[in-house]
C-alpha positions as MATLAB code, in Angstrom:
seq = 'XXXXXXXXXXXXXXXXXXXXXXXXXXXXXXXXXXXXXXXXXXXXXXXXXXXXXXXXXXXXXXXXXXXXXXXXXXXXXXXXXXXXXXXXXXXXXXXXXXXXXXXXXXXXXXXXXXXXXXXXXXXXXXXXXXXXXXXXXXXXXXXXXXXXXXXXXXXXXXXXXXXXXXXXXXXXXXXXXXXXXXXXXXXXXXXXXXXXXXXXXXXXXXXXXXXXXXXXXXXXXXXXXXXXXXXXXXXXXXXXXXXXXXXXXXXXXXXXXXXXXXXXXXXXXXXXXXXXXXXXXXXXXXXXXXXXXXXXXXXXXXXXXXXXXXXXXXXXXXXXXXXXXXXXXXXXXXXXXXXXXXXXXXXXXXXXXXXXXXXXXXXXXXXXXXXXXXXXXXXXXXXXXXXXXXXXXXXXXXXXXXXXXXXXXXXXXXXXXXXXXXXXXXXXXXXXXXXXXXXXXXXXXXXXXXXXXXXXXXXXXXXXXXXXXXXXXXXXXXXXXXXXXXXXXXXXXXXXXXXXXXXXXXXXXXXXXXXXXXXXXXXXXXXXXXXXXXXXXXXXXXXXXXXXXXXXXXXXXXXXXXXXXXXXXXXXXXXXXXXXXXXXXXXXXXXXXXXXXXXX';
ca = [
      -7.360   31.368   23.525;
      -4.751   29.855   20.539;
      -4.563   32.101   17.842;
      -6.085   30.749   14.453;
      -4.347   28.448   12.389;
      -4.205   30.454    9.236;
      -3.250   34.327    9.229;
      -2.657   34.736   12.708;
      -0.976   37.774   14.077;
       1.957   37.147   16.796;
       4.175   38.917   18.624;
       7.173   40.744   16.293;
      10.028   40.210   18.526;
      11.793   37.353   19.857;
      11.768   37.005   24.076;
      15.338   37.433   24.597;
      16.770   40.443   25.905;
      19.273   40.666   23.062;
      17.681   38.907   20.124;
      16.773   41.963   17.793;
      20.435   42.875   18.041;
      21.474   38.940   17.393;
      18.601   39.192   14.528;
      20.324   41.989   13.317;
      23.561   40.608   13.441;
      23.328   37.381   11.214;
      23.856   39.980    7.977;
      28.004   39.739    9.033;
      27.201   35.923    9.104;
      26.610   35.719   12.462;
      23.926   32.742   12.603;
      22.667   31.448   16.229;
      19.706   28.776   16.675;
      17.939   26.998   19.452;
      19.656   23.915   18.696;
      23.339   25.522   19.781;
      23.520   24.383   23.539;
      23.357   26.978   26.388;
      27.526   28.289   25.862;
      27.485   28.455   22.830;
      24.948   30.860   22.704;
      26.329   33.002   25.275;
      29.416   33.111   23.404;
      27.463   33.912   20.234;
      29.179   37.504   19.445;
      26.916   39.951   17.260;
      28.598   41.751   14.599;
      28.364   45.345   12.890;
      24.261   45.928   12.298;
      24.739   48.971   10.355;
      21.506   51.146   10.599;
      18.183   50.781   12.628;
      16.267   53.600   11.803;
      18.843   56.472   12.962;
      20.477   54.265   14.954;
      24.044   52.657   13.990;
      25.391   50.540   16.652;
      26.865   47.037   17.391;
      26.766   44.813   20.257;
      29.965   43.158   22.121;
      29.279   39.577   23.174;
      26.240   38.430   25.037;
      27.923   37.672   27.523;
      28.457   41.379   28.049;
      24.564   42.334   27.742;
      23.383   44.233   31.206;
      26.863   44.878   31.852;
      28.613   48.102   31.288;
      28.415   50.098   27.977;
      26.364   46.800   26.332;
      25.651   48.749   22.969;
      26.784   52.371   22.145;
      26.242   54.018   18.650;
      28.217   56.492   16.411;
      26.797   59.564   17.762;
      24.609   58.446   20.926;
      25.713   55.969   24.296;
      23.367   53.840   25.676;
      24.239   54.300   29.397;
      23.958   50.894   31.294;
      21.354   51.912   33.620;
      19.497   52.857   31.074;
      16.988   51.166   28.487;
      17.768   51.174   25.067;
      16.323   53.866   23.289;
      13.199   53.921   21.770;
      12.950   53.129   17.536;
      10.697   55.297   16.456;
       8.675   54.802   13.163;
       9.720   51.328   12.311;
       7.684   49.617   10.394;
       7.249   45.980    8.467;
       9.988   47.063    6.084;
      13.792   47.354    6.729;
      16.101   47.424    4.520;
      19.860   47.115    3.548;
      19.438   43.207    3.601;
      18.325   42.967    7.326;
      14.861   41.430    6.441;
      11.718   42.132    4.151;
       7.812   43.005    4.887;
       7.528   39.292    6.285;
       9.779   39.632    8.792;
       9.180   41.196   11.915;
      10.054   44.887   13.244;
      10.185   46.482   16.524;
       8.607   49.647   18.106;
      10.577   50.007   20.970;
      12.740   47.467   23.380;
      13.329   47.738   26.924;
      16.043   45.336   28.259;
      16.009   44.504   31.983;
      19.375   43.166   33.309;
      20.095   39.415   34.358;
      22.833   37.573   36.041;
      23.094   34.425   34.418;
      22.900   34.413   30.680;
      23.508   30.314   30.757;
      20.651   29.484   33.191;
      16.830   30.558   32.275;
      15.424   29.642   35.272;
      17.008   31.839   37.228;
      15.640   34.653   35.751;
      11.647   35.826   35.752;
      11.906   39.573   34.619;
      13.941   39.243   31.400;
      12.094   41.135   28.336;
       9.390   43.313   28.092;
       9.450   44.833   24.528;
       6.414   47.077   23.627;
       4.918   45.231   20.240;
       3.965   46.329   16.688;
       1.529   43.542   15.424;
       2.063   43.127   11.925;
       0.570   40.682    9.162;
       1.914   36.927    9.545;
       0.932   34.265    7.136;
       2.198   30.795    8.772;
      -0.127   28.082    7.743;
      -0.902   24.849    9.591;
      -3.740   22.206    9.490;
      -5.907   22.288   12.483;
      -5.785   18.929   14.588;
      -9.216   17.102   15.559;
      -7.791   15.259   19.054;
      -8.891   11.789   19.218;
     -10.999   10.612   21.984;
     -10.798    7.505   23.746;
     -12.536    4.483   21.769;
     -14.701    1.816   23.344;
     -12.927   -1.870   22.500;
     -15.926   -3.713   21.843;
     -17.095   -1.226   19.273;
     -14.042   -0.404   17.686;
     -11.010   -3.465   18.438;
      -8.684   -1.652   16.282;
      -6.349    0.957   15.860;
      -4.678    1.498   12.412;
      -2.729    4.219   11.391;
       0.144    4.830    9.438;
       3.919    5.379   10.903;
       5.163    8.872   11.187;
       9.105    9.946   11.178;
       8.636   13.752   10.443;
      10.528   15.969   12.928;
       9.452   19.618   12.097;
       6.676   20.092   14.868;
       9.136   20.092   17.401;
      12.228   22.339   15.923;
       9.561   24.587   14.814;
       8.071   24.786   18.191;
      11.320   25.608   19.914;
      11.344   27.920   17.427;
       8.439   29.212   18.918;
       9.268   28.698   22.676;
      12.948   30.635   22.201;
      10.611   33.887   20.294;
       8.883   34.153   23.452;
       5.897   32.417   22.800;
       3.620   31.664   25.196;
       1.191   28.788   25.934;
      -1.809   30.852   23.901;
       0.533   32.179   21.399;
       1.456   28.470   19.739;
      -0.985   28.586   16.912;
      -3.859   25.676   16.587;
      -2.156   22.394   14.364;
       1.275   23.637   14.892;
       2.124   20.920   17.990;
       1.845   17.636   16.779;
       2.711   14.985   19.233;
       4.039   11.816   17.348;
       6.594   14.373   15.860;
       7.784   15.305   19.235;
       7.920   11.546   20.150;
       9.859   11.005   17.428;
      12.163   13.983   17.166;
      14.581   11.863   20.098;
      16.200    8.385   19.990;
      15.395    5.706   22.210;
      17.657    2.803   23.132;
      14.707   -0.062   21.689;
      15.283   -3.280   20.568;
      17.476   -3.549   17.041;
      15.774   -5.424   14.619;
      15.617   -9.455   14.667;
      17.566  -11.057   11.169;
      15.158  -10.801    8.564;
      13.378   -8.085    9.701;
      13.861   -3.988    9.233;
      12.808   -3.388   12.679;
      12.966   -4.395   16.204;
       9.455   -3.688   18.842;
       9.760   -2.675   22.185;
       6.649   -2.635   24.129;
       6.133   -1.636   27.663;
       2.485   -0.520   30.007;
       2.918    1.538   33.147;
       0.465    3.949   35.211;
      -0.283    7.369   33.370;
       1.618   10.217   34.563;
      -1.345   12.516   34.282;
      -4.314   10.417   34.833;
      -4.792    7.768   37.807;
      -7.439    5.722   36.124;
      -5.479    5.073   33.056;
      -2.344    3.305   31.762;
       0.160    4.406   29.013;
       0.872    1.783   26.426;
       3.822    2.543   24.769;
       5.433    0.561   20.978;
       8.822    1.434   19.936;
      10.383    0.772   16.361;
      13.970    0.877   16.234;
      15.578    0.268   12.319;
      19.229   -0.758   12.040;
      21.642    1.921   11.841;
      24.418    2.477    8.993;
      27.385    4.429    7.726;
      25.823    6.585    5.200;
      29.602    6.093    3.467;
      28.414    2.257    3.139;
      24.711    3.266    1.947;
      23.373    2.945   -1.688;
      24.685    5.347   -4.130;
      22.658    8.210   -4.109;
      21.538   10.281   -6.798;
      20.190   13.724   -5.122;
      18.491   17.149   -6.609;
      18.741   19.809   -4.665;
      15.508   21.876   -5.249;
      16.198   25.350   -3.335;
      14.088   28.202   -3.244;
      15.141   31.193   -4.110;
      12.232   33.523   -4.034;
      11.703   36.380   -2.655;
      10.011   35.230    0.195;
      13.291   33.844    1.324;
      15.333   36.898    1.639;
      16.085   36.985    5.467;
      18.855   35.152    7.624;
      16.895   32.012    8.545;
      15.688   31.088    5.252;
      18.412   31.406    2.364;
      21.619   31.936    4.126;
      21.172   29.314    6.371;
      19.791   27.002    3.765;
      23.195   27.510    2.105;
      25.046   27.015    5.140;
      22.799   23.315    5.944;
      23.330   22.121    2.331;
      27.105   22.882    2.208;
      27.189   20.458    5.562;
      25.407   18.062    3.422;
      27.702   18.514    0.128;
      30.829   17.705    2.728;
      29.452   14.189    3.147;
      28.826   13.274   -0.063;
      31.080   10.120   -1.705;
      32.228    9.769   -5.073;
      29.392    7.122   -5.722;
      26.781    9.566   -5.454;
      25.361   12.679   -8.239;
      23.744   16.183   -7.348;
      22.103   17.962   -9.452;
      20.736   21.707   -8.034;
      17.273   23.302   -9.535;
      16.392   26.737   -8.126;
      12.957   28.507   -8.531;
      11.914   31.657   -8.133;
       9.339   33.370  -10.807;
      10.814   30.660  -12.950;
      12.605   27.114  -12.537;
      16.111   26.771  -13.473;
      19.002   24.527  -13.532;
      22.497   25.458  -12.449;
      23.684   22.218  -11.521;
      23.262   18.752  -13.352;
      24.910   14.912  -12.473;
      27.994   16.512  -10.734;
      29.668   13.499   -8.882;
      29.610   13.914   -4.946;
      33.595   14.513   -4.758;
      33.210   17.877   -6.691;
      32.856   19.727   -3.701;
      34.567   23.007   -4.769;
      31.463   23.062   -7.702;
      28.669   22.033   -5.131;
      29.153   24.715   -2.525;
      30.261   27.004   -5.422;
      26.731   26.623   -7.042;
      25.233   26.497   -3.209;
      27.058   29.713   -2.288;
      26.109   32.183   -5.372;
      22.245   31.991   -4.991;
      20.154   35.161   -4.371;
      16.810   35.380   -3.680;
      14.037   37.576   -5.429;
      10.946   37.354   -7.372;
       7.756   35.047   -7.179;
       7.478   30.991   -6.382;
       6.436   28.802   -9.002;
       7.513   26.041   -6.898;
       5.472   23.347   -8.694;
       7.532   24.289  -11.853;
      10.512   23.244  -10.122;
       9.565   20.320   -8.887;
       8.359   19.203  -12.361;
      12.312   19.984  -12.960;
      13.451   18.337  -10.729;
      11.932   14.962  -10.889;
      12.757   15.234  -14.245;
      16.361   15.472  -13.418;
      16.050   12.504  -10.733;
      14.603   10.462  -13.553;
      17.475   11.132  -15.648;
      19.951   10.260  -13.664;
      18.322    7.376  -11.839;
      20.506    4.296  -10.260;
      18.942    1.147  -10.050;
      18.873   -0.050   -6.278;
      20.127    3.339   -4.774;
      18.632    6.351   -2.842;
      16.863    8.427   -5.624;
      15.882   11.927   -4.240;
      14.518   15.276   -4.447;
      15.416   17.501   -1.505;
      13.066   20.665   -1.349;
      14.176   23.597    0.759;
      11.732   26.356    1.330;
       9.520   28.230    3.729;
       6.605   26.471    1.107;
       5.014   30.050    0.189;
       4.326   28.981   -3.378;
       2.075   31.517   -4.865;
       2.565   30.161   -8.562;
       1.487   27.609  -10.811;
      -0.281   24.670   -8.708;
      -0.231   26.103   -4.983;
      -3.177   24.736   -3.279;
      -2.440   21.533   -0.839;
      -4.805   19.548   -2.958;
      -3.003   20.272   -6.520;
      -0.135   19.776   -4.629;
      -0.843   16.689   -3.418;
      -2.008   15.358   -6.589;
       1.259   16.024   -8.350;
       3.082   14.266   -5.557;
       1.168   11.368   -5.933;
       1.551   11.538   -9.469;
       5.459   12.209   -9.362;
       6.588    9.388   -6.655;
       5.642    6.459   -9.053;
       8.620    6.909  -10.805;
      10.447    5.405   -7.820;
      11.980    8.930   -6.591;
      11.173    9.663   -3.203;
      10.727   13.592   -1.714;
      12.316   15.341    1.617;
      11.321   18.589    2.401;
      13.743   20.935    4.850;
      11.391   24.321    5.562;
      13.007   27.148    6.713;
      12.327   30.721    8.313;
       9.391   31.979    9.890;
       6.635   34.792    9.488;
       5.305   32.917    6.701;
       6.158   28.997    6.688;
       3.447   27.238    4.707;
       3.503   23.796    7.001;
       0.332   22.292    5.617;
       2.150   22.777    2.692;
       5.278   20.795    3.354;
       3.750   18.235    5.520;
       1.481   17.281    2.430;
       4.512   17.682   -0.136;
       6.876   14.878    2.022;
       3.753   12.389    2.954;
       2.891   12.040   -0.436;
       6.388   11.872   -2.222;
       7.607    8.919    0.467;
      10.161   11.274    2.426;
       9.749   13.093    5.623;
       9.702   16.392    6.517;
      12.197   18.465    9.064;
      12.631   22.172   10.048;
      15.739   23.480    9.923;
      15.411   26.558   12.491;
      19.732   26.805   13.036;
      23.022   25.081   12.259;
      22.638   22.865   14.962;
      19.770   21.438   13.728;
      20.869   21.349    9.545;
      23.827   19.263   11.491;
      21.170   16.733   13.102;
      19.353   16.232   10.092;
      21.452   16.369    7.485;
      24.783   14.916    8.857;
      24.216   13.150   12.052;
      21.054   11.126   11.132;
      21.935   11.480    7.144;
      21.031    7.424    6.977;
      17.453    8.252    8.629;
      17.125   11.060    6.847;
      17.748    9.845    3.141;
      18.157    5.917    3.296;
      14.641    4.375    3.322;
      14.358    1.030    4.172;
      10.682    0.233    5.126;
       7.980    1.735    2.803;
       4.214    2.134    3.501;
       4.616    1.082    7.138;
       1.240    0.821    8.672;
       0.373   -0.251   12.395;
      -2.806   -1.519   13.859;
      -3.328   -2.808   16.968;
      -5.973   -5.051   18.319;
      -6.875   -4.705   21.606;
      -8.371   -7.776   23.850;
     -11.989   -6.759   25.175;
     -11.672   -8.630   28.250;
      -8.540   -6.799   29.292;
      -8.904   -3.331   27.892;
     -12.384   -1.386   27.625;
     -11.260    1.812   26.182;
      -8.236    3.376   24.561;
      -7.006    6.905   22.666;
      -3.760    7.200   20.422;
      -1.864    9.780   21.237;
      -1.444   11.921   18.626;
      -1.234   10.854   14.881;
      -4.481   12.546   14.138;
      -3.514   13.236   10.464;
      -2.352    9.680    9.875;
      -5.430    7.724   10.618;
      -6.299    4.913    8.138;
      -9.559    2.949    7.490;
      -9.341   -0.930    9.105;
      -9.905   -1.930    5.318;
      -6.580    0.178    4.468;
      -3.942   -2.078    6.616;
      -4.284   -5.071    4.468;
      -4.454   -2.826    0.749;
      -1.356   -2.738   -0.782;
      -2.391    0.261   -2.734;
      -3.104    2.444    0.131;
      -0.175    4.941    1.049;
       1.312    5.487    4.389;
       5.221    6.498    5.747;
       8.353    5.440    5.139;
      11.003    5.118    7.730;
      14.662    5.377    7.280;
      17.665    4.030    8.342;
      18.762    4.262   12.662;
      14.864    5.854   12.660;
      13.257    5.275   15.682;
       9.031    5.215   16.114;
       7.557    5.944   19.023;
       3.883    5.079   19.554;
       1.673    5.832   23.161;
      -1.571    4.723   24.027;
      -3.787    5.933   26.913;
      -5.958    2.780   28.347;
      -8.318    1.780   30.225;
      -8.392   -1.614   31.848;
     -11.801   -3.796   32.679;
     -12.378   -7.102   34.116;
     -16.004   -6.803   32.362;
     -16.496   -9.100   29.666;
     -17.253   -7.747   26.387;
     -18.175   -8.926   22.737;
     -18.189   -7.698   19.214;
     -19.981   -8.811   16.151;
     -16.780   -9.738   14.207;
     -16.104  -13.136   13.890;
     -12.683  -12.386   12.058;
     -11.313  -10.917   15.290;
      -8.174  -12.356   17.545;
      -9.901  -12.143   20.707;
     -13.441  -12.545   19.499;
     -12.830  -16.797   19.930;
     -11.451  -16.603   23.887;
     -11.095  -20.357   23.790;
      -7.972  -19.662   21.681;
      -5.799  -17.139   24.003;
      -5.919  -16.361   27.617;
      -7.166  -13.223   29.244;
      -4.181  -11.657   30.416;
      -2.773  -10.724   26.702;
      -3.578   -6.995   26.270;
      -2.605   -6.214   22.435;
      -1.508   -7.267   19.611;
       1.004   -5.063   17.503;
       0.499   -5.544   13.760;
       2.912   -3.766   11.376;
       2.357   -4.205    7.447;
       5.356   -2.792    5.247;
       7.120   -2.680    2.197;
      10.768   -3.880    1.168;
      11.899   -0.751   -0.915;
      10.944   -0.649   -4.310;
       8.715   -3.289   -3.901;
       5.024   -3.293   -4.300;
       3.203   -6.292   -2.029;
       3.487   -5.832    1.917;
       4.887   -8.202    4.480;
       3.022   -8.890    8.064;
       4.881   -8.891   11.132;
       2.698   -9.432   14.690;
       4.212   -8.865   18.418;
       1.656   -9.505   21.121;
       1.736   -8.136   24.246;
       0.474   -9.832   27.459;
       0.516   -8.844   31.289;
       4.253   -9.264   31.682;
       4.222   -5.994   29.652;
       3.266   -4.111   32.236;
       5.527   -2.568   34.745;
       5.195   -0.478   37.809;
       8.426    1.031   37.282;
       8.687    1.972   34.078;
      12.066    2.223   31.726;
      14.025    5.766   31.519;
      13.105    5.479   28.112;
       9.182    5.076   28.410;
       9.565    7.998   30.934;
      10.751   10.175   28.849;
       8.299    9.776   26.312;
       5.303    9.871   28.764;
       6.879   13.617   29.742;
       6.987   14.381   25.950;
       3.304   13.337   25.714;
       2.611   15.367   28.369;
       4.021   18.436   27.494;
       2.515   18.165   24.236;
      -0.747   17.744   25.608;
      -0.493   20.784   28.059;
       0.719   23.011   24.938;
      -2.004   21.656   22.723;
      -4.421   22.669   25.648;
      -6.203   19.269   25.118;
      -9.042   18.213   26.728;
      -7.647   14.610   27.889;
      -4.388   16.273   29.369;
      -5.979   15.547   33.290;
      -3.423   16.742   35.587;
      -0.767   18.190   33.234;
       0.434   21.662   33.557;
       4.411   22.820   32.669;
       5.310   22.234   36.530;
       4.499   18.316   36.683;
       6.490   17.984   33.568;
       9.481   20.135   34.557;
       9.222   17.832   38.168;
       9.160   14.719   36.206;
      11.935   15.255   34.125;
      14.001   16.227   37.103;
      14.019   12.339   37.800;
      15.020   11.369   34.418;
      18.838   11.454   33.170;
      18.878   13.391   30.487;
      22.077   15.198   30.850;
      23.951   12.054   28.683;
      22.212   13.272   25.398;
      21.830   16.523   24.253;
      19.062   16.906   22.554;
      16.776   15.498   25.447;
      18.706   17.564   27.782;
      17.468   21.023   25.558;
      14.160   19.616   26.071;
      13.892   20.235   29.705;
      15.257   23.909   29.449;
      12.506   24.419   26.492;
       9.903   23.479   28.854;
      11.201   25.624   31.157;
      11.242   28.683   29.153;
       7.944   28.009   27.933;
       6.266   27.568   31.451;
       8.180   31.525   32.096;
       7.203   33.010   28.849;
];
C-alpha cells in the first residue's frame, strides 16, 4: 500500500550506492540532480565532507566507487572489499551545515560494487542501506481518479488547461531516492503534469490565434476495447530578449526550513541563471522572508547583474516562515513598479512550509485570489524535500495565474528558468478552458486522463468570471482521452447539444474540441472549435501520440489506478524501446527513470 498523503514516513537515504557521500558533498558546492544526464553524473566528483559522526573522510570521483581505496578517512581505511563502516548513533540532526532535523540521516550503509556506473539496467544488486525512519512532513492533495462517463448522460467534458511541471521533477526526485512503486505517496503523481513536462512537435498556431490543435485517435496501449484520444496545444514560441519588458520580484525564502543543499543554495544558484538573462528593459526587485518579510532589493534594472547575484548570493537561512507577509510585500512591490503591457510578476521560491501568518491552503487561496486582480501574475519554483508543502504551491500558482515547477537540480533551474524562460514567464492565453463534446452515436463512454483537480462545472466554460490556467509562450498542452466506441444509438434530453439534432452532421464525427480563453489583460473570452471526425483516427499512430500514451501509462501504473488494464513498468519500458527518444533529452531521461523505478 501508498503511504498517506500527509505525514508519511519514507525511507532516509537516497538508492544510490554513493549518494550520502554526494549528499554530503554539496557543502564544498558540489551540487548534482536528476536532470544532469548519465556522464555527467558519473563525473560528478564529491568534495571534503568534514565529519560524520567520528568519521572524516572524502570520496574521489564516482567513477572510482567499488574500485580500489573508494573512501578512506583520517585515522581509519575503508578496505575495498569491505563495506563501509557502520555510523553509529546518528540521528535526525547533523550539524556543521550538512542538513537540519528535516533532512534525512543514516544508520548504517552497505555499498555493493557495480560495473557500470553510466548504465542502470545493468545492475540489480546496487544498495541495500539499513534505514532509520524519521518524521517527514511532505504534503500533497489526494487525487479522486475519474471514471469513465456514459455520453448520453454526460456529452461533455470541461476542464481547465494545466501547464504546471512539478509532478514529474518531483517524482524523479523520488525515483533517483530509491523509491519504490508503494513508496510514491497518494496525490504526488499527477498525470497531465507529466504530459506536459515534454514538448511535442504539434501544429503552431493559425494567424489570429494563440494556439495551434493537433488531434489524433489510435488503439489503447493498455486496454483492447478502448481508444486513446489525444488534443495537443502548441503556442508560438519567442526570444524572451524580444518579450515584453518585465518587471519581476523575487520572493525567496529564507527560513529555516530551507537550510540544506537542495533548497537555498541551489535556489541561489537557479536565480543567478535567471539574473544572467535579464535585459536592460526589465526591473527586479528581491523580498526575503523568514520570521519577518524584508526587502533587500527594489526596481534594480535587469543589466545590474553584479547587484542581482550580489543580493542573490548573501542570503542565509534561519528562523520561522511568515510567507504570507511576504507576499503581501511583494505584490506591493510589483504594483509599484508596474509596466503597462509587460510581464508583471512575483516569483516565489520555497519548499511552501509556511507556519506563520495565513498558512492554511484555504487562507492562502483567498489572498491569491484577492492579490492577482491587480494584474500581477504568480510562479512558484519549490525546492528540497523532507518537507515540501505541494498542496501548498499548487494552490498558490493556480490562483495567482502562473504555474508551478520543481526545481530538484541545476539541470532543471536551466529548463525552467532559461531554456523555456518565454513559457515560463510570458503568458499569452489566460483562463484557457477546454470542453469537449462527444457524438453519442460514435462514442458511448469516455474518462480524461488525469486533470482531476482541474474539473469545471458545464455552466463554468461559457462564465467569464470563472478562473482556470494560463499558458505561456512555446507551452505545449497535452490532453488524452480513453474511449469507447458504439454503433448504438443514443439520446439526451438537451436540446442545446451539437449532436443532439443528427440531421445536421454525419455520424462519423467523434468530438468536438472547444477552447474558451482570454487575450492577456483582458476580461471577456474568445471561442475557438476544432472538430474531429473519423479521419482522426489512425492505426499507426504519430511518434508523438506514442510517447504520450507511454507517459499515460506509466503514470497510471505508479498511481496504481484502477483503469491502468494491462500496464505494469515492463510494457512501458518495451514500448518506449520503439520510440526515438534518443534526439531529445529530456524524453530520453524518461526511459532510464522508468527503468530505475521498475528495479527499485
Amino acid at each position: 500500500m501508498k503511504k498517506n498523503s500527509v505525514g508519511f514516513g519514507k525511507k532516509c537515504i537516497s538508492g544510490r550506492g554513493i549518494s550520502l557521500l554526494l549528499v554530503l558533498a554539496m557543502t564544498a558546492g558540489t551540487l548534482t540532480g536528476c536532470g544532469q544526464s548519465n556522464e555527467e553524473r558519473s563525473d560528478t566528483a564529491a568534495a571534503d565532507v568534514g565529519d560524520y559522526d567520528g568519521y572524516s573522510y572524502e570520496a574521489e570521483t564516482s567513477e572510482d566507487v567499488g574500485g580500489t581505496d573508494w573512501a578512506t578517512t583520517d585515522d581509519y581505511e575503508w578496505p575495498a572489499e569491505d563495506s563501509a563502516p557502520a555510523a553509529e548513533s546518528v540521528g535526525a540532526d547533523m550539524t556543521d551545515g550538512i542538513t537540519n532535523s528535516y533532512d534525512r540521516a543514516e544508520k548504517s550503509m552497505q555499498y555493493d560494487g557495480y560495473d557500470d556506473y553510466d548504465t542502470y539496467s545493468d545492475y540489480e544488486e546496487y544498495w541495500k542501506p539499513d534505514y532509520y525512519e524519521v518524521p517527514d512532513t511532505e504534503e500533497y492533495n489526494a487525487l479522486e481518479e475519474m471514471g469513465f462517463m456514459a455520453v448520453s448522460v454526460n456529452p461533455l467534458s470541461t476542464f481547465s488547461a494545466d501547464v504546471d511541471t512539478a509532478s514529474y521533477s518531483n517524482l524523479r526526485r523520488m525515483i533517483e531516492d530509491g523509491y519504490s512503486l508503494d513508496d510514491i505517496p497518494d496525490g504526488a503523481v499527477r498525470i497531465e503534469e507529466l504530459l506536459n513536462y515534454f514538448s511535442y512537435d504539434y501544429a503552431g498556431p493559425k494567424k489570429g490565434e494563440p494556439f495551434g490543435v493537433t488531434t489524433q485517435i489510435a488503439n489503447c496501449p493498455w486496454n483492447e476495447n478502448t481508444k486513446i484520444a489525444m488534443i495537443g496545444l502548441k503556442t508560438k514560441d519567442i526570444d524572451f530578449s524580444e518579450a515584453p519588458a518585465s518587471n519581476l520580484v523575487f520572493l525567496l525564502d529564507v527560513s529555516g526550513s530551507m537550510y540544506s543543499d537542495d533548497k537555498l543554495p541551489l535556489l541561489q544558484k537557479s536565480f543567478s541563471m535567471l539574473t544572467e538573462n535579464l535585459t536592460a528593459k526589465d526591473k527586479v526587485s528581491i523580498v526575503v522572508y523568514a520570521g519577518e518579510d524584508r526587502v533587500i532589493l527594489e526596481g534594480v534594472k535587469g543589466t545590474d547583474k553584479k547587484v542581482i547575484l550580489e543580493a542573490i548570493n548573501s542570503l542565509e537561512a534561519g528562523g520561522s516562515t511568515a510567507g504570507s507577509d511576504g507576499i503581501i510585500t511583494a505584490y506591493k512591490l510589483a504594483e509599484k513598479y508596474f509596466i503597462k503591457g509587460g510581464n508583471n510578476r512575483v516569483i516565489l521560491a520555497t519548499d511552501g512550509d509556511l507556519n506563520v501568518g495565513l498558512t492554511t491552503e484555504a487562507e492562502l487561496e483567498a489572498l491569491i485570489t484577492e492579490k492577482k486582480k491587480s494584474g500581477v501574475y504568480l510562479s512558484v519554483l519549490g525546492f528540497g524535500t523532507g518537507n515540501i508543502k505541494d498542496n501548498k504551491m499548487e494552490t498558490l500558482a493556480d490562483k495567482g495565474n502562473g504555474n508551478y515547477a520543481y526545481i530538484d537540480s541545476l539541470a532543471e533551474a536551466k529548463k525552467v528558468l532559461v531554456e523555456e524562460m518565454g513559457a515560463t514567464l510570458v503568458t499569452v492565453a489566460e483562463d484557457v478552458k477546454l470542453q469537449v463534446e462527444f457524438n453519442p452515436d460514435v462514442v458511448a463512454g469516455y474518462r480524461l486522463i488525469g486533470y482531476e483537480n482541474r474539473q469545471l462545472a458545464e455552466q463554468d466554460f461559457a462564465d467569464d468570471t470563472k478562473d482556470a490556467g494560463e499558458i505561456g509562450a512555446g507551452h505545449t498542452v497535452t490532453v488524452l482521452y480513453e474511449i469507447v466506441t458504439t454503433d448504438a444509438a443514443a439520446t439526451y434530453a438537451g436540446t442545446t447539444l451539437k449532436y443532439a439534432d443528427k440531421k445536421k452532421l454525419p455520424d462519423e464525427e467523434w468530438f468536438t474540441v472547444n477552447i474558451r480563453y482570454k487575450k492577456p489583460g483582458e476580461s471577456k473570452s474568445l471561442l475557438l472549435s476544432y472538430p474531429v471526425d473519423k479521419k482522426g483516427y489512425v492505426k499507426e499512430p504519430s511518434q508523438d501520440m506514442r510517447f504520450a500514451m507511454a507517459v499515460a501509462e506509466f503514470g497510471l501504473v505508479a498511481n496504481d489506478s484502477s483503469y491502468k488494464g494491462e500496464a505494469t513498468m515492463r510494457t512501458v519500458i518495451d514500448r518506449l524501446k520503439n520510440i526515438d527518444t534518443k534526439s531529445d533529452e529530456y524524453k530520453d531521461e524518461f526511459c532510464y527513470l522508468v527503468r530505475r523505478l521498475e528495479k527499485n
